[in-house]
mmCIF file of C-alpha atoms in Angstrom:
data_model
loop_
_atom_site.group_PDB
_atom_site.id
_atom_site.type_symbol
_atom_site.label_atom_id
_atom_site.label_comp_id
_atom_site.label_asym_id
_atom_site.label_seq_id
_atom_site.Cartn_x
_atom_site.Cartn_y
_atom_site.Cartn_z
ATOM 1 C CA MET A 4 -145.642 2.815 22.983
ATOM 2 C CA LYS A 5 -144.803 -0.430 23.729
ATOM 3 C CA LYS A 6 -140.946 0.383 22.534
ATOM 4 C CA ILE A 7 -140.979 3.793 24.660
ATOM 5 C CA VAL A 8 -141.624 0.699 27.696
ATOM 6 C CA GLN A 9 -138.931 -1.184 26.354
ATOM 7 C CA VAL A 10 -136.344 2.069 26.239
ATOM 8 C CA PHE A 11 -137.485 2.606 30.298
ATOM 9 C CA TYR A 12 -137.567 0.063 31.377
ATOM 10 C CA MET A 13 -133.409 -0.089 29.578
ATOM 11 C CA MET A 14 -132.407 3.098 30.800
ATOM 12 C CA THR A 15 -133.936 1.868 34.673
ATOM 13 C CA ALA A 16 -131.802 -0.864 35.084
ATOM 14 C CA VAL A 17 -129.287 0.893 33.820
ATOM 15 C CA THR A 18 -129.260 3.268 36.553
ATOM 16 C CA VAL A 19 -129.669 0.122 38.747
ATOM 17 C CA MET A 20 -127.019 -1.419 37.689
ATOM 18 C CA SER A 21 -124.781 1.950 37.937
ATOM 19 C CA SER A 22 -125.251 2.874 41.603
ATOM 20 C CA CYS A 23 -125.186 -0.330 42.849
ATOM 21 C CA ALA A 24 -122.763 -0.674 45.312
ATOM 22 C CA SER A 25 -121.663 -3.883 46.839
ATOM 23 C CA LYS A 26 -121.586 -5.607 51.284
ATOM 24 C CA GLU A 27 -118.394 -5.732 51.326
ATOM 25 C CA LYS A 28 -117.017 -1.963 50.166
ATOM 26 C CA ILE A 29 -120.902 -0.888 52.639
ATOM 27 C CA VAL A 30 -121.164 -3.508 55.773
ATOM 28 C CA TYR A 31 -118.781 -2.354 58.456
ATOM 29 C CA PHE A 32 -116.573 -5.297 60.288
ATOM 30 C CA GLN A 33 -117.458 -8.406 58.007
ATOM 31 C CA GLY A 34 -115.289 -11.571 58.403
ATOM 32 C CA ASP A 35 -114.468 -13.531 61.778
ATOM 33 C CA THR A 36 -110.862 -12.956 63.317
ATOM 34 C CA GLU A 37 -110.128 -13.141 66.257
ATOM 35 C CA LEU A 38 -109.857 -9.827 68.106
ATOM 36 C CA ASN A 39 -107.573 -9.519 71.036
ATOM 37 C CA THR A 40 -107.832 -6.112 73.840
ATOM 38 C CA ILE A 41 -105.396 -3.467 72.927
ATOM 39 C CA TYR A 42 -106.662 -0.913 75.605
ATOM 40 C CA GLU A 43 -103.241 -0.662 77.673
ATOM 41 C CA GLN A 44 -101.564 -0.256 74.541
ATOM 42 C CA SER A 45 -104.040 2.650 73.274
ATOM 43 C CA VAL A 46 -103.297 4.641 76.546
ATOM 44 C CA PRO A 47 -102.302 8.549 75.634
ATOM 45 C CA LYS A 48 -99.670 9.597 77.834
ATOM 46 C CA ILE A 49 -99.237 13.729 78.484
ATOM 47 C CA ARG A 50 -97.161 15.920 75.836
ATOM 48 C CA PRO A 51 -95.999 19.612 76.068
ATOM 49 C CA ASN A 52 -98.796 21.915 75.323
ATOM 50 C CA ASP A 53 -101.805 20.248 77.154
ATOM 51 C CA MET A 54 -104.333 21.909 79.093
ATOM 52 C CA LEU A 55 -104.809 19.770 82.399
ATOM 53 C CA SER A 56 -107.551 20.306 84.738
ATOM 54 C CA ILE A 57 -105.957 19.292 88.534
ATOM 55 C CA THR A 58 -107.521 19.583 92.175
ATOM 56 C CA VAL A 59 -106.181 18.630 94.709
ATOM 57 C CA SER A 60 -109.096 17.151 97.571
ATOM 58 C CA ALA A 61 -108.592 16.197 100.714
ATOM 59 C CA ALA A 62 -110.977 15.001 103.886
ATOM 60 C CA ASP A 63 -109.133 18.842 106.042
ATOM 61 C CA MET A 64 -110.786 20.470 102.679
ATOM 62 C CA LYS A 65 -108.639 23.884 104.508
ATOM 63 C CA ALA A 66 -104.662 22.037 103.967
ATOM 64 C CA THR A 67 -105.955 22.146 100.851
ATOM 65 C CA GLN A 68 -106.314 25.535 99.578
ATOM 66 C CA PRO A 69 -102.653 26.109 98.795
ATOM 67 C CA PHE A 70 -103.167 23.904 95.638
ATOM 68 C CA ASN A 71 -106.521 24.795 94.443
ATOM 69 C CA GLN A 72 -105.871 28.290 94.007
ATOM 70 C CA GLN A 73 -104.999 30.323 90.278
ATOM 71 C CA ASN A 74 -104.617 29.130 86.748
ATOM 72 C CA VAL A 75 -109.053 28.403 86.821
ATOM 73 C CA TYR A 76 -110.382 27.989 84.276
ATOM 74 C CA GLN A 77 -113.570 28.016 82.017
ATOM 75 C CA VAL A 78 -114.249 24.971 80.053
ATOM 76 C CA VAL A 79 -116.271 24.842 76.816
ATOM 77 C CA GLN A 80 -116.566 21.409 75.335
ATOM 78 C CA ASN A 81 -117.705 22.029 71.401
ATOM 79 C CA GLY A 82 -119.524 25.469 70.868
ATOM 80 C CA GLY A 83 -121.867 24.658 74.554
ATOM 81 C CA GLN A 84 -121.914 26.075 77.975
ATOM 82 C CA PRO A 85 -119.514 26.485 79.411
ATOM 83 C CA ASN A 86 -118.734 24.000 82.116
ATOM 84 C CA MET A 87 -117.590 24.304 85.928
ATOM 85 C CA ALA A 88 -114.887 27.361 86.131
ATOM 86 C CA GLN A 89 -111.559 24.701 86.797
ATOM 87 C CA ASN A 90 -107.658 24.936 87.500
ATOM 88 C CA VAL A 91 -106.050 24.221 84.307
ATOM 89 C CA TYR A 92 -101.980 24.129 83.332
ATOM 90 C CA THR A 93 -100.376 24.050 80.736
ATOM 91 C CA VAL A 94 -97.395 22.017 80.266
ATOM 92 C CA SER A 95 -94.750 23.538 78.389
ATOM 93 C CA ASP A 96 -92.435 22.900 75.798
ATOM 94 C CA GLN A 97 -90.043 20.653 78.263
ATOM 95 C CA GLY A 98 -92.755 18.776 79.664
ATOM 96 C CA TYR A 99 -93.002 20.802 82.973
ATOM 97 C CA ILE A 100 -95.998 22.253 84.347
ATOM 98 C CA ASP A 101 -95.814 25.243 87.455
ATOM 99 C CA PHE A 102 -98.394 24.355 90.258
ATOM 100 C CA PRO A 103 -98.993 25.673 94.022
ATOM 101 C CA VAL A 104 -96.139 24.901 96.770
ATOM 102 C CA LEU A 105 -94.881 21.694 95.082
ATOM 103 C CA GLY A 106 -93.229 23.954 92.234
ATOM 104 C CA SER A 107 -92.322 22.827 88.679
ATOM 105 C CA ILE A 108 -93.463 19.359 87.790
ATOM 106 C CA LYS A 109 -92.103 17.143 84.800
ATOM 107 C CA ILE A 110 -95.436 15.450 83.971
ATOM 108 C CA ALA A 111 -94.999 15.241 80.158
ATOM 109 C CA GLY A 112 -94.717 11.014 79.227
ATOM 110 C CA LEU A 113 -96.492 10.064 82.013
ATOM 111 C CA THR A 114 -100.598 8.603 81.186
ATOM 112 C CA ARG A 115 -103.044 10.981 83.500
ATOM 113 C CA ASN A 116 -102.773 7.963 86.538
ATOM 114 C CA GLN A 117 -98.810 7.877 85.980
ATOM 115 C CA ALA A 118 -99.246 11.403 87.249
ATOM 116 C CA ILE A 119 -101.919 11.542 89.349
ATOM 117 C CA LEU A 120 -99.654 8.754 91.392
ATOM 118 C CA LEU A 121 -96.308 11.030 91.259
ATOM 119 C CA PHE A 122 -98.365 14.512 92.499
ATOM 120 C CA LYS A 123 -100.017 12.089 95.390
ATOM 121 C CA GLU A 124 -96.490 11.496 96.391
ATOM 122 C CA LYS A 125 -95.269 14.697 95.973
ATOM 123 C CA LEU A 126 -98.681 16.004 98.206
ATOM 124 C CA SER A 127 -98.723 13.511 100.911
ATOM 125 C CA GLU A 128 -96.207 15.744 102.315
ATOM 126 C CA TYR A 129 -98.514 18.359 103.341
ATOM 127 C CA ILE A 130 -101.473 16.298 103.143
ATOM 128 C CA VAL A 131 -103.324 13.311 104.692
ATOM 129 C CA ASN A 132 -104.121 10.790 102.188
ATOM 130 C CA PRO A 133 -104.714 13.662 99.724
ATOM 131 C CA GLY A 134 -106.565 13.101 96.479
ATOM 132 C CA VAL A 135 -105.286 14.368 93.126
ATOM 133 C CA ASN A 136 -107.933 14.304 90.183
ATOM 134 C CA ILE A 137 -106.435 14.899 86.398
ATOM 135 C CA ASN A 138 -108.102 15.760 83.322
ATOM 136 C CA PHE A 139 -106.613 17.102 79.581
ATOM 137 C CA THR A 140 -109.214 20.185 78.649
ATOM 138 C CA ASN A 141 -108.004 20.602 74.559
ATOM 139 C CA PHE A 142 -107.948 16.304 74.398
ATOM 140 C CA LYS A 143 -109.111 16.773 70.378
ATOM 141 C CA VAL A 144 -109.294 15.354 67.159
ATOM 142 C CA SER A 145 -110.034 15.774 64.184
ATOM 143 C CA VAL A 146 -112.398 14.470 60.961
ATOM 144 C CA MET A 147 -112.596 15.130 57.374
ATOM 145 C CA GLY A 148 -113.541 13.955 53.901
ATOM 146 C CA GLU A 149 -116.353 11.851 52.911
ATOM 147 C CA VAL A 150 -118.197 12.569 56.264
ATOM 148 C CA ASN A 151 -121.329 14.138 56.566
ATOM 149 C CA SER A 152 -120.752 16.657 59.891
ATOM 150 C CA PRO A 153 -116.507 17.312 59.310
ATOM 151 C CA GLY A 154 -115.171 19.081 62.374
ATOM 152 C CA THR A 155 -112.609 19.483 65.138
ATOM 153 C CA PHE A 156 -114.265 18.032 68.229
ATOM 154 C CA THR A 157 -112.255 18.770 71.821
ATOM 155 C CA LEU A 158 -113.099 15.704 74.332
ATOM 156 C CA PRO A 159 -114.440 16.448 78.010
ATOM 157 C CA ASN A 160 -111.597 13.733 78.196
ATOM 158 C CA GLU A 161 -108.568 11.438 76.665
ATOM 159 C CA ARG A 162 -111.127 7.775 75.838
ATOM 160 C CA ILE A 163 -112.349 8.263 72.462
ATOM 161 C CA THR A 164 -112.308 5.058 69.066
ATOM 162 C CA VAL A 165 -112.041 5.906 66.177
ATOM 163 C CA LEU A 166 -115.944 4.795 65.566
ATOM 164 C CA GLU A 167 -116.903 7.175 67.863
ATOM 165 C CA ALA A 168 -114.729 10.217 66.737
ATOM 166 C CA LEU A 169 -117.158 9.197 63.182
ATOM 167 C CA THR A 170 -119.984 9.034 64.522
ATOM 168 C CA LEU A 171 -119.621 12.634 65.704
ATOM 169 C CA ALA A 172 -118.897 13.909 62.596
ATOM 170 C CA GLY A 173 -122.389 12.207 61.610
ATOM 171 C CA ASP A 174 -120.647 8.826 60.201
ATOM 172 C CA LEU A 175 -119.434 8.332 57.083
ATOM 173 C CA THR A 176 -121.051 8.906 53.512
ATOM 174 C CA ILE A 177 -122.406 6.088 51.367
ATOM 175 C CA THR A 178 -119.622 7.152 48.667
ATOM 176 C CA ALA A 179 -116.774 7.221 51.097
ATOM 177 C CA VAL A 180 -113.791 4.740 51.215
ATOM 178 C CA ARG A 181 -114.346 1.886 54.045
ATOM 179 C CA ASN A 182 -111.455 -0.260 53.949
ATOM 180 C CA ASN A 183 -108.207 2.784 53.755
ATOM 181 C CA VAL A 184 -109.310 5.294 56.027
ATOM 182 C CA MET A 185 -106.827 7.420 57.387
ATOM 183 C CA VAL A 186 -105.114 7.666 60.406
ATOM 184 C CA ILE A 187 -102.598 10.683 61.226
ATOM 185 C CA ARG A 188 -101.019 10.826 64.418
ATOM 186 C CA GLU A 189 -97.595 12.713 65.103
ATOM 187 C CA GLN A 190 -95.247 10.662 67.076
ATOM 188 C CA ASP A 191 -91.854 12.100 68.670
ATOM 189 C CA GLY A 192 -92.128 15.173 66.532
ATOM 190 C CA LYS A 193 -92.877 13.323 62.985
ATOM 191 C CA LYS A 194 -96.305 13.074 61.493
ATOM 192 C CA GLN A 195 -96.806 8.906 61.185
ATOM 193 C CA THR A 196 -100.744 7.901 59.103
ATOM 194 C CA TYR A 197 -102.336 4.424 59.832
ATOM 195 C CA SER A 198 -104.439 2.632 57.577
ATOM 196 C CA ILE A 199 -107.474 1.012 58.930
ATOM 197 C CA ASP A 200 -110.283 -0.940 57.261
ATOM 198 C CA LEU A 201 -113.550 -0.543 58.434
ATOM 199 C CA THR A 202 -115.117 -3.694 56.624
ATOM 200 C CA SER A 203 -113.358 -5.801 58.818
ATOM 201 C CA ARG A 204 -113.270 -6.655 62.168
ATOM 202 C CA ALA A 205 -109.656 -6.444 63.367
ATOM 203 C CA ALA A 206 -109.758 -2.817 62.947
ATOM 204 C CA LEU A 207 -110.973 -3.620 66.675
ATOM 205 C CA ASP A 208 -107.543 -4.423 67.135
ATOM 206 C CA SER A 209 -105.987 -1.201 64.859
ATOM 207 C CA PRO A 210 -102.823 0.120 66.898
ATOM 208 C CA VAL A 211 -105.522 3.539 66.514
ATOM 209 C CA TYR A 212 -108.926 2.098 67.330
ATOM 210 C CA TYR A 213 -108.090 4.396 69.636
ATOM 211 C CA LEU A 214 -107.245 8.011 68.909
ATOM 212 C CA ASN A 215 -104.820 10.298 70.544
ATOM 213 C CA GLN A 216 -104.384 13.611 70.592
ATOM 214 C CA ASN A 217 -104.428 15.794 68.050
ATOM 215 C CA ASP A 218 -105.303 13.091 65.585
ATOM 216 C CA VAL A 219 -107.211 13.908 62.592
ATOM 217 C CA VAL A 220 -109.342 10.885 60.894
ATOM 218 C CA TYR A 221 -109.581 11.282 56.768
ATOM 219 C CA VAL A 222 -112.210 9.397 55.246
ATOM 220 C CA GLU A 223 -111.313 10.160 50.909
ATOM 221 C CA PRO A 224 -114.063 9.618 48.368
ATOM 222 C CA ASN A 225 -114.658 6.739 46.399
ATOM 223 C CA LYS A 226 -114.067 6.438 42.204
ATOM 224 C CA THR A 227 -117.502 7.498 42.372
ATOM 225 C CA ARG A 228 -117.204 10.294 43.739
ATOM 226 C CA MET A 229 -114.973 11.612 42.304
ATOM 227 C CA ARG A 230 -115.933 11.236 39.012
ATOM 228 C CA GLN A 231 -118.905 13.750 39.873
ATOM 229 C CA SER A 232 -116.648 16.413 41.102
ATOM 230 C CA THR A 233 -115.175 16.826 38.149
ATOM 231 C CA GLU A 234 -115.767 20.044 36.143
ATOM 232 C CA PHE A 235 -116.801 17.862 33.105
ATOM 233 C CA ASN A 236 -117.751 14.247 34.316
ATOM 234 C CA TYR A 237 -116.807 12.573 30.580
ATOM 235 C CA PRO A 238 -117.652 9.128 30.903
ATOM 236 C CA LEU A 239 -121.192 10.748 32.347
ATOM 237 C CA ILE A 240 -121.242 12.683 29.377
ATOM 238 C CA ILE A 241 -120.237 9.862 26.570
ATOM 239 C CA SER A 242 -122.359 7.151 28.473
ATOM 240 C CA VAL A 243 -126.027 9.829 28.470
ATOM 241 C CA ALA A 244 -125.049 11.307 25.052
ATOM 242 C CA GLY A 245 -125.210 7.138 23.987
ATOM 243 C CA ILE A 246 -128.581 6.243 26.108
ATOM 244 C CA ILE A 247 -129.922 9.413 24.560
ATOM 245 C CA ILE A 248 -128.350 8.194 20.655
ATOM 246 C CA SER A 249 -129.899 4.313 21.108
ATOM 247 C CA VAL A 250 -133.454 5.545 22.556
ATOM 248 C CA ILE A 251 -133.942 7.818 18.933
ATOM 249 C CA ALA A 252 -132.641 4.734 17.256
ATOM 250 C CA ILE A 253 -135.311 2.658 18.389
ATOM 251 C CA LEU A 254 -138.368 5.069 18.496
ATOM 252 C CA ILE A 255 -137.727 5.973 14.493
ATOM 253 C CA ARG A 256 -136.837 2.293 13.014
#
């Protein structure tokens, strides 16, 4: 009986040791790196095929009616209930939208605030002190890999961090690689990949900390997870077989 207890403790120790993960591989934002703001650098720009909600306002609401009368679109966020109908315009492949009265306006390459200023300037010829509200209606990011709820998420605005995106996806699994999270981004018609180390505070200064429209976040599995996913896990089989042989050898002494 004493030998059996000894074997039990030995097997327990082996199991615990094999399942341990170091703090350095699990804990987010380690270190004491001095951080710098990158907010202004990360403001997304309007691109072809973006869908924009554009609403014109003024003290004299009758004066705004010609600018708020077409392209009504009912927006649904992430499978929820439809939001209020909006005037939505799709940016053409050439970067233009066709706006009532104002005609064709090129807005691709502008930030949302720059587009608002452009519209205010053009509308001032028709409206006294016009107000303009522009929002993305199809701003979305995708999260895949070792997260609890992978998927594509449509957002109500153009501001989201990689941490918020991972939160929407249910956070990383315990078997996720945290120091090499990949962000795939399209820039100037080409796909670019970036790596971000979530275990370092320097991640907060990454150029992809703030995500852009259609960014894809991929979290790779660690070696343990990859071994578990193989059809025949030979190292595990050999280890188990070794433990069984050891147990039998002890019991029959």
